[in-house]
Tab-separated table of C-alpha atoms in Angstrom:
chain	number	residue	atom	x	y	z
A	10	MET	CA	4.625	-10.993	-29.543
A	11	HIS	CA	7.901	-8.900	-28.361
A	12	THR	CA	8.216	-5.955	-26.231
A	13	THR	CA	10.804	-4.155	-24.328
A	14	VAL	CA	9.233	-4.651	-20.866
A	15	GLY	CA	6.933	-7.422	-20.267
A	16	ILE	CA	4.871	-6.278	-17.184
A	17	ILE	CA	2.781	-8.903	-15.259
A	18	GLY	CA	-0.117	-7.696	-13.067
A	19	GLY	CA	-2.577	-4.889	-13.881
A	20	GLY	CA	-2.870	-3.341	-10.495
A	21	PRO	CA	-1.416	0.003	-9.429
A	22	SER	CA	2.119	-0.513	-9.689
A	23	GLY	CA	2.020	-2.198	-13.182
A	24	LEU	CA	0.025	0.406	-14.824
A	25	LEU	CA	1.794	3.143	-13.509
A	26	LEU	CA	4.952	1.677	-14.877
A	27	ALA	CA	3.437	1.103	-18.172
A	28	ARG	CA	2.291	4.992	-18.096
A	29	LEU	CA	5.771	6.043	-17.171
A	30	LEU	CA	7.336	4.214	-19.665
A	31	HIS	CA	5.128	5.067	-22.243
A	32	ARG	CA	6.111	8.720	-21.464
A	33	ALA	CA	9.519	7.900	-22.018
A	34	GLY	CA	8.905	6.341	-25.402
A	35	ILE	CA	9.516	2.549	-23.986
A	36	ASP	CA	6.994	-0.032	-25.134
A	37	SER	CA	5.539	-2.367	-23.108
A	38	VAL	CA	2.721	-5.004	-22.460
A	39	VAL	CA	0.793	-5.569	-19.204
A	40	LEU	CA	-0.661	-8.857	-18.583
A	41	GLU	CA	-3.361	-8.849	-16.016
A	42	SER	CA	-5.218	-12.151	-14.916
A	43	ARG	CA	-8.218	-10.699	-13.921
A	44	ASP	CA	-11.028	-8.904	-15.686
A	45	ARG	CA	-11.215	-5.195	-15.771
A	46	GLY	CA	-14.213	-5.216	-13.212
A	47	TYR	CA	-12.535	-6.846	-10.838
A	48	VAL	CA	-9.284	-5.006	-11.181
A	49	GLU	CA	-11.016	-1.627	-10.674
A	50	ARG	CA	-13.169	-3.031	-7.857
A	51	ARG	CA	-10.447	-4.165	-5.815
A	52	GLN	CA	-10.510	-2.197	-2.519
A	53	ARG	CA	-6.954	-1.906	-1.129
A	54	ALA	CA	-5.277	1.254	-0.101
A	55	GLY	CA	-6.513	4.892	0.162
A	56	ILE	CA	-3.451	7.076	1.235
A	57	LEU	CA	-0.967	8.861	-1.418
A	58	GLU	CA	2.306	10.188	-0.497
A	59	GLN	CA	3.256	13.415	-2.204
A	60	ALA	CA	5.925	11.382	-4.361
A	61	THR	CA	3.128	9.012	-5.617
A	62	VAL	CA	0.719	12.035	-5.908
A	63	ASP	CA	3.618	13.526	-8.223
A	64	ALA	CA	4.495	10.321	-10.121
A	65	LEU	CA	0.588	10.010	-11.081
A	66	ARG	CA	0.429	13.508	-12.308
A	67	ALA	CA	3.429	12.824	-14.429
A	68	ALA	CA	1.795	9.909	-16.194
A	69	GLY	CA	-1.048	12.013	-16.820
A	70	ALA	CA	-3.229	10.427	-14.323
A	71	GLY	CA	-3.681	13.535	-12.098
A	72	SER	CA	-7.089	15.403	-13.315
A	73	ARG	CA	-9.525	13.664	-11.350
A	74	LEU	CA	-7.079	12.924	-8.292
A	75	ASP	CA	-6.657	16.776	-8.191
A	76	ALA	CA	-10.646	17.376	-8.491
A	77	GLU	CA	-11.637	14.636	-6.149
A	78	GLY	CA	-8.889	13.748	-3.750
A	79	ILE	CA	-8.745	15.129	-0.150
A	80	PRO	CA	-5.276	16.479	1.026
A	81	HIS	CA	-4.674	16.008	4.698
A	82	ASP	CA	-2.242	17.694	6.521
A	83	GLY	CA	-2.126	15.346	9.475
A	84	ILE	CA	-3.450	12.842	11.710
A	85	GLU	CA	-4.794	12.123	14.902
A	86	LEU	CA	-3.656	9.947	17.538
A	87	ARG	CA	-6.152	9.051	20.246
A	88	TYR	CA	-5.125	6.842	23.372
A	89	GLU	CA	-6.197	6.621	27.004
A	90	GLY	CA	-9.475	8.549	26.160
A	91	ARG	CA	-6.837	11.707	25.006
A	92	ALA	CA	-6.162	13.183	21.482
A	93	ALA	CA	-2.718	14.533	20.058
A	94	ARG	CA	-2.824	15.693	16.358
A	95	ILE	CA	0.549	15.263	14.653
A	96	ASP	CA	0.830	18.251	12.023
A	97	PHE	CA	2.396	17.359	8.853
A	98	PRO	CA	3.323	20.396	6.821
A	99	GLY	CA	4.694	21.889	10.054
A	100	LEU	CA	6.798	19.184	11.189
A	101	THR	CA	8.194	18.028	7.577
A	102	GLY	CA	8.590	21.552	5.665
A	103	GLY	CA	5.553	21.330	3.856
A	104	ARG	CA	4.705	17.634	3.180
A	105	ARG	CA	1.087	16.192	3.280
A	106	VAL	CA	-0.638	13.114	2.074
A	107	TRP	CA	-3.830	12.564	-0.051
A	108	VAL	CA	-7.285	10.369	0.342
A	109	TYR	CA	-7.717	8.905	-3.041
A	110	ALA	CA	-8.547	5.548	-2.996
A	111	GLN	CA	-6.833	2.973	-4.847
A	112	THR	CA	-9.711	1.923	-6.908
A	113	GLU	CA	-9.917	5.538	-8.396
A	114	VAL	CA	-6.006	5.284	-9.020
A	115	VAL	CA	-6.589	1.939	-11.083
A	116	LYS	CA	-9.485	3.330	-13.019
A	117	ASP	CA	-7.820	6.461	-14.187
A	118	LEU	CA	-4.453	4.367	-15.018
A	119	VAL	CA	-6.867	1.661	-17.037
A	120	ALA	CA	-8.512	4.461	-18.911
A	121	LEU	CA	-5.266	6.381	-19.879
A	122	GLN	CA	-3.587	2.809	-21.054
A	123	LEU	CA	-6.150	1.929	-23.157
A	124	ALA	CA	-6.658	5.125	-24.854
A	125	GLU	CA	-2.856	5.794	-25.455
A	126	GLY	CA	-0.687	2.993	-24.313
A	127	GLY	CA	0.622	-0.055	-25.045
A	128	PRO	CA	-1.399	-3.499	-24.858
A	129	LEU	CA	-3.339	-4.060	-21.754
A	130	LEU	CA	-4.457	-7.513	-21.686
A	131	PHE	CA	-7.134	-8.547	-19.208
A	132	GLY	CA	-8.120	-12.313	-18.452
A	133	ALA	CA	-4.270	-12.895	-19.522
A	134	GLU	CA	-3.139	-15.851	-17.090
A	135	VAL	CA	0.623	-16.402	-16.782
A	136	THR	CA	1.862	-19.592	-16.281
A	137	ALA	CA	5.451	-19.353	-16.799
A	138	VAL	CA	8.404	-16.775	-16.944
A	139	GLU	CA	11.640	-18.733	-18.354
A	140	GLY	CA	14.592	-17.766	-19.417
A	141	ALA	CA	15.405	-14.951	-16.789
A	142	ASP	CA	19.134	-15.314	-17.021
A	143	THR	CA	19.088	-15.018	-20.946
A	144	ASP	CA	18.874	-11.670	-23.052
A	145	ARG	CA	15.388	-12.509	-24.204
A	146	PRO	CA	13.170	-14.047	-21.166
A	147	LEU	CA	9.974	-15.661	-22.422
A	148	VAL	CA	6.475	-15.179	-20.480
A	149	ARG	CA	3.887	-17.845	-21.306
A	150	TYR	CA	0.243	-17.021	-20.571
A	151	THR	CA	-3.273	-18.266	-21.733
A	152	HIS	CA	-5.477	-15.439	-23.096
A	153	GLU	CA	-9.186	-15.831	-24.632
A	154	GLY	CA	-8.779	-19.395	-24.551
A	155	ARG	CA	-5.257	-19.604	-26.338
A	156	GLU	CA	-1.775	-20.296	-25.520
A	157	GLN	CA	0.803	-17.740	-26.086
A	158	THR	CA	4.013	-16.250	-25.478
A	159	LEU	CA	5.510	-12.862	-25.081
A	160	THR	CA	9.284	-12.313	-25.335
A	161	CYS	CA	10.869	-9.457	-23.599
A	162	ASP	CA	14.008	-7.356	-23.029
A	163	TYR	CA	12.844	-7.207	-19.159
A	164	VAL	CA	10.015	-8.699	-17.059
A	165	VAL	CA	8.668	-7.075	-14.178
A	166	GLY	CA	6.552	-8.868	-11.872
A	167	CYS	CA	3.821	-6.603	-10.529
A	168	ASP	CA	1.633	-9.814	-9.696
A	169	GLY	CA	2.129	-10.034	-5.841
A	170	PHE	CA	3.422	-12.343	-3.251
A	171	HIS	CA	1.717	-15.526	-4.842
A	172	GLY	CA	2.437	-14.560	-8.369
A	173	VAL	CA	4.095	-16.510	-10.829
A	174	THR	CA	7.429	-13.901	-11.392
A	175	ARG	CA	8.494	-14.152	-7.934
A	176	ASN	CA	8.109	-17.724	-7.881
A	177	ALA	CA	10.086	-17.973	-11.260
A	178	VAL	CA	13.211	-16.743	-9.289
A	179	PRO	CA	14.849	-19.823	-8.018
A	180	GLU	CA	14.771	-20.582	-4.196
A	181	GLY	CA	18.423	-20.455	-3.733
A	182	GLU	CA	18.537	-17.082	-5.470
A	183	ARG	CA	16.151	-15.426	-3.251
A	184	ARG	CA	15.432	-14.764	0.695
A	185	THR	CA	12.268	-14.027	2.497
A	186	TYR	CA	11.910	-12.500	5.716
A	187	GLU	CA	8.361	-12.543	7.170
A	188	ARG	CA	6.333	-11.866	10.239
A	189	THR	CA	2.695	-12.769	11.001
A	190	TYR	CA	0.999	-10.726	13.301
A	191	PRO	CA	-1.298	-12.201	16.176
A	192	TYR	CA	-4.499	-9.771	14.755
A	193	SER	CA	-6.132	-8.896	11.931
A	194	TRP	CA	-8.422	-5.717	10.627
A	195	LEU	CA	-12.479	-6.125	10.116
A	196	GLY	CA	-12.840	-3.096	7.721
A	197	ILE	CA	-16.056	-1.700	6.807
A	198	LEU	CA	-17.348	0.778	4.177
A	199	ALA	CA	-20.050	2.736	4.942
A	200	ASP	CA	-22.203	5.503	3.384
A	201	ALA	CA	-21.809	7.805	6.370
A	202	PRO	CA	-20.270	11.016	6.489
A	203	PRO	CA	-17.065	11.549	8.693
A	204	VAL	CA	-17.181	13.552	11.602
A	205	TYR	CA	-13.591	13.916	11.492
A	206	ASP	CA	-11.583	15.928	9.130
A	207	GLU	CA	-8.405	13.613	9.504
A	208	LEU	CA	-7.759	10.216	9.903
A	209	ILE	CA	-7.896	8.858	13.483
A	210	TYR	CA	-5.389	6.001	15.108
A	211	ALA	CA	-6.707	4.949	18.466
A	212	HIS	CA	-4.983	2.509	20.809
A	213	SER	CA	-6.965	1.204	23.706
A	214	GLU	CA	-7.091	-1.800	25.779
A	215	ARG	CA	-9.961	-2.925	23.606
A	216	GLY	CA	-7.787	-3.283	20.608
A	217	PHE	CA	-7.038	-0.676	17.949
A	218	ALA	CA	-9.419	1.487	15.598
A	219	LEU	CA	-9.115	3.733	12.674
A	220	ALA	CA	-11.219	5.762	11.507
A	221	SER	CA	-10.639	6.797	7.695
A	222	MET	CA	-12.517	8.219	4.816
A	223	ARG	CA	-12.874	7.514	0.836
A	224	SER	CA	-15.053	10.699	0.189
A	225	PRO	CA	-16.917	13.650	2.284
A	226	SER	CA	-19.939	11.140	2.468
A	227	VAL	CA	-18.347	7.843	2.788
A	228	SER	CA	-16.190	6.202	5.676
A	229	ARG	CA	-13.736	3.703	5.538
A	230	LEU	CA	-13.267	2.307	9.264
A	231	TYR	CA	-11.261	-0.336	10.878
A	232	LEU	CA	-11.206	-2.691	14.085
A	233	GLN	CA	-8.504	-4.660	15.355
A	234	VAL	CA	-9.993	-8.480	15.767
A	235	PRO	CA	-8.501	-12.229	16.554
A	236	ASN	CA	-7.103	-13.863	13.526
A	237	GLY	CA	-9.637	-15.961	11.754
A	238	THR	CA	-12.439	-13.879	12.595
A	239	ASP	CA	-15.594	-14.049	10.563
A	240	PRO	CA	-17.394	-11.051	9.641
A	241	ALA	CA	-20.656	-12.697	10.352
A	242	ASP	CA	-19.878	-12.497	13.602
A	243	TRP	CA	-19.796	-8.748	13.732
A	244	PRO	CA	-23.234	-7.409	12.975
A	245	ASP	CA	-23.238	-4.088	11.938
A	246	GLU	CA	-24.593	-2.492	15.455
A	247	ARG	CA	-21.796	-4.238	17.292
A	248	VAL	CA	-19.297	-2.888	14.963
A	249	TRP	CA	-20.407	0.539	15.316
A	250	ASP	CA	-20.731	0.215	19.209
A	251	GLU	CA	-17.080	-1.232	19.195
A	252	LEU	CA	-15.840	1.847	17.283
A	253	ASP	CA	-17.401	4.279	19.514
A	254	ALA	CA	-15.978	2.723	22.616
A	255	ARG	CA	-12.146	2.502	21.194
A	256	LEU	CA	-12.450	5.981	19.755
A	257	SER	CA	-13.882	7.632	22.742
A	258	LEU	CA	-12.619	10.910	24.370
A	259	ARG	CA	-12.540	11.784	27.999
A	260	ALA	CA	-12.963	15.416	27.087
A	261	ASP	CA	-16.062	14.689	24.993
A	262	PRO	CA	-17.686	11.831	26.200
A	263	ALA	CA	-20.869	12.565	23.953
A	264	TRP	CA	-18.342	11.896	20.859
A	265	ARG	CA	-20.126	9.393	18.235
A	266	LEU	CA	-19.343	8.629	14.711
A	267	LYS	CA	-22.368	9.149	12.275
A	268	ARG	CA	-23.880	5.898	11.354
A	269	GLY	CA	-24.942	4.755	7.905
A	270	THR	CA	-25.499	1.789	5.623
A	271	VAL	CA	-22.330	-0.533	5.628
A	272	THR	CA	-21.524	-1.403	2.241
A	273	GLN	CA	-18.629	-3.740	2.673
A	274	LYS	CA	-17.371	-5.678	5.402
A	275	SER	CA	-14.221	-8.025	5.628
A	276	VAL	CA	-11.349	-9.360	7.524
A	277	LEU	CA	-7.557	-8.254	6.318
A	278	PRO	CA	-4.819	-10.589	8.131
A	279	MET	CA	-1.861	-8.705	8.652
A	280	ARG	CA	2.027	-9.529	7.904
A	281	SER	CA	5.527	-7.950	7.051
A	282	SER	CA	7.544	-9.498	4.237
A	283	VAL	CA	10.395	-8.502	2.004
A	284	THR	CA	12.146	-10.812	-0.682
A	285	GLU	CA	15.854	-9.941	-1.513
A	286	PRO	CA	16.979	-9.189	-4.180
A	287	MET	CA	14.381	-7.451	-6.078
A	288	ARG	CA	16.201	-8.558	-9.505
A	289	TYR	CA	17.379	-11.826	-10.720
A	290	GLY	CA	18.922	-11.843	-14.450
A	291	ARG	CA	16.015	-9.878	-16.578
A	292	ILE	CA	13.266	-10.392	-14.011
A	293	LEU	CA	12.586	-7.358	-11.331
A	294	LEU	CA	10.166	-7.771	-8.755
A	295	ALA	CA	8.182	-4.794	-7.770
A	296	GLY	CA	5.261	-4.051	-5.292
A	297	ASP	CA	3.710	-7.024	-3.512
A	298	ALA	CA	5.877	-9.256	-5.294
A	299	ALA	CA	8.925	-7.918	-3.374
A	300	HIS	CA	7.590	-6.681	-0.299
A	301	ILE	CA	4.272	-6.512	1.806
A	302	VAL	CA	3.724	-4.099	4.725
A	303	PRO	CA	0.944	-4.004	7.683
A	304	PRO	CA	-1.854	-1.314	6.450
A	305	THR	CA	-0.992	0.467	9.504
A	306	GLY	CA	1.438	2.804	8.339
A	307	ALA	CA	0.008	3.398	4.991
A	308	LYS	CA	2.829	2.338	2.965
A	309	GLY	CA	1.715	-0.602	0.632
A	310	LEU	CA	0.567	1.292	-2.278
A	311	ASN	CA	3.366	4.150	-1.977
A	312	LEU	CA	6.094	1.462	-1.688
A	313	ALA	CA	4.830	-0.039	-5.076
A	314	ALA	CA	4.633	3.487	-6.753
A	315	ALA	CA	8.338	4.187	-5.406
A	316	ASP	CA	9.753	0.820	-7.042
A	317	VAL	CA	8.269	1.768	-10.265
A	318	ILE	CA	9.314	5.393	-10.216
A	319	VAL	CA	12.954	4.049	-9.841
A	320	LEU	CA	12.682	1.421	-12.352
A	321	ALA	CA	11.017	3.826	-15.006
A	322	ARG	CA	13.945	6.046	-14.374
A	323	ALA	CA	16.437	3.094	-14.821
A	324	PHE	CA	14.999	2.082	-18.234
A	325	ALA	CA	14.862	5.680	-19.195
A	326	HIS	CA	18.542	6.151	-18.516
A	327	LEU	CA	19.020	2.711	-20.413
A	328	LYS	CA	17.237	3.985	-23.352
A	329	GLU	CA	19.232	7.221	-23.442
A	330	THR	CA	22.658	6.305	-22.675
A	331	GLY	CA	22.743	2.737	-23.181
A	332	SER	CA	23.928	1.877	-19.954
A	333	THR	CA	22.456	-0.869	-17.199
A	334	GLU	CA	23.807	1.223	-14.206
A	335	LEU	CA	20.520	2.129	-12.721
A	336	LEU	CA	19.154	-1.193	-13.712
A	337	ASP	CA	22.000	-2.735	-12.011
A	338	THR	CA	21.474	-1.019	-8.825
A	339	TYR	CA	17.597	-1.075	-8.837
A	340	SER	CA	17.453	-3.561	-5.911
A	341	ASP	CA	19.736	-2.022	-3.667
A	342	THR	CA	18.067	1.378	-4.185
A	343	CYS	CA	14.579	0.369	-3.772
A	344	LEU	CA	15.546	-1.841	-0.628
A	345	ARG	CA	16.990	1.151	1.393
A	346	ARG	CA	13.445	2.585	1.418
A	347	VAL	CA	11.643	-0.717	1.792
A	348	TRP	CA	13.213	-1.639	4.905
A	349	ARG	CA	12.665	1.963	6.356
A	350	ALA	CA	8.974	1.477	5.435
A	351	GLU	CA	8.989	-2.119	6.793
A	352	HIS	CA	10.319	-0.625	10.474
A	353	PHE	CA	7.828	2.184	10.206
A	354	SER	CA	4.771	0.042	9.472
A	355	TYR	CA	6.012	-2.469	12.071
A	356	PHE	CA	6.563	0.224	14.472
A	357	MET	CA	2.976	1.688	14.150
A	358	THR	CA	1.405	-1.668	14.310
A	359	THR	CA	2.894	-2.940	17.580
A	360	THR	CA	2.586	0.532	19.503
A	361	LEU	CA	-1.082	0.639	18.434
A	362	HIS	CA	-2.295	-2.744	18.671
A	363	THR	CA	-2.897	-4.945	21.841
A	364	ASP	CA	-1.323	-8.129	21.240
A	365	PRO	CA	-3.602	-10.970	22.790
A	366	ALA	CA	-0.256	-12.182	24.871
A	367	GLN	CA	1.029	-8.644	26.311
A	368	SER	CA	1.185	-7.796	29.879
A	369	PRO	CA	0.138	-4.600	31.470
A	370	LEU	CA	3.943	-3.480	31.567
A	371	ASP	CA	3.332	-3.649	27.403
A	372	THR	CA	0.410	-1.401	27.561
A	373	ARG	CA	2.171	0.984	29.789
A	374	LEU	CA	5.180	1.096	27.422
A	375	GLN	CA	2.653	1.713	24.585
A	376	GLN	CA	0.897	4.375	26.348
A	377	SER	CA	4.516	5.727	27.248
A	378	GLN	CA	5.628	5.982	23.726
A	379	LEU	CA	2.326	7.589	22.500
A	380	ASP	CA	2.977	10.224	25.100
A	381	ARG	CA	6.288	10.735	23.836
A	382	ILE	CA	4.933	11.854	20.192
A	383	ALA	CA	2.499	13.591	21.539
A	384	THR	CA	4.754	15.939	23.711
A	385	SER	CA	8.217	15.791	21.658
A	386	PRO	CA	8.377	17.672	18.412
A	387	HIS	CA	11.418	15.294	17.563
A	388	ALA	CA	9.348	12.135	18.177
A	389	ALA	CA	6.192	13.728	16.336
A	390	ALA	CA	8.853	14.706	13.214
A	391	GLU	CA	9.915	11.200	12.970
A	392	LEU	CA	6.520	9.935	12.547
A	393	ALA	CA	5.412	12.407	10.033
A	394	GLU	CA	8.547	12.222	8.096
A	395	ASN	CA	7.759	8.624	7.598
A	396	TYR	CA	4.098	8.798	7.212
A	397	THR	CA	4.262	11.408	4.669
A	398	GLY	CA	7.049	9.484	2.922
A	399	LEU	CA	10.764	9.614	2.991
A	400	PRO	CA	12.797	10.911	-0.072
A	401	LEU	CA	12.917	8.740	-3.218
A	402	ALA	CA	16.488	8.088	-4.360
A	403	PRO	CA	17.780	10.249	-6.966
């Protein structure tokens, strides 16, 4: 089998790229190692920037998002028992974000791809990518018990940090910058209606907490916990009690979360990582294959979407003009935005979390920074602009 663009990885970035290419009249094949059920149940991000929403609409995947997605015009910061709201539209000239789970984005894109797009093969385990420095790279994969090959004009790796595509780039041709944080998130999904209209990010001496949502009847909540935490050590009542303690308000000491059945509980380690460059020969990296951010800044899915939007434009430009100019600048174009998002995610993480080794001075510095954001329109605007998403390169 031969295709113009071989896409390894059927998560949101690979599927969105396939849809945008289909709309531009460019053929592709998507190879996904997991089965459809696993891919559609994989819980990850839930916040979409305006640019991501626009791209999903352009791909024909906006109808359910528009009907069921929850637009948010701000977030609330809590620290020292106080609350400060960050007004996104007022600080950014009208930008906002949407709450719409990655699971739903993937379901929408899978359905469209299977109905209208090129081949999407689940259970296709890629074993090797060869010939990146030739004009026809080769992908070897196993599907339905048979070893098969796919030749491509280009290969796009959307298969994550540990995927085959990233590792197909010779070590001497790539450099990775990494940071591991000394804490993790304990996350729960609960059948409990949120008692808040927008996300709450809380700093406390007990540790960070985040009150998010998936729908008007389902809450998504997180607690900072030590690395290596076993979810079994956190019974449901302990989780709810700790969330209430970290989210508490002096002005409203009776404020409490609504409790409900916990349907999912897991621990998420946190790290930052960037691999440069994002292109080697005819291999191009996108999403987690090229960069990982801690989830505090809500950038992961949005950065991946930004990569494939730039990439789809570059492939369309090649088809229309015969020029590889935009493909040649793909890595530099994306990395400028990637590094800003990495910095913002690092800032949100280190400002809101309590490092096990930090001193009382460190805590007071964090509180001072949060106070600056709460009282300065300039500092609040910087946070709002980064949270809602910096402009995509033309």
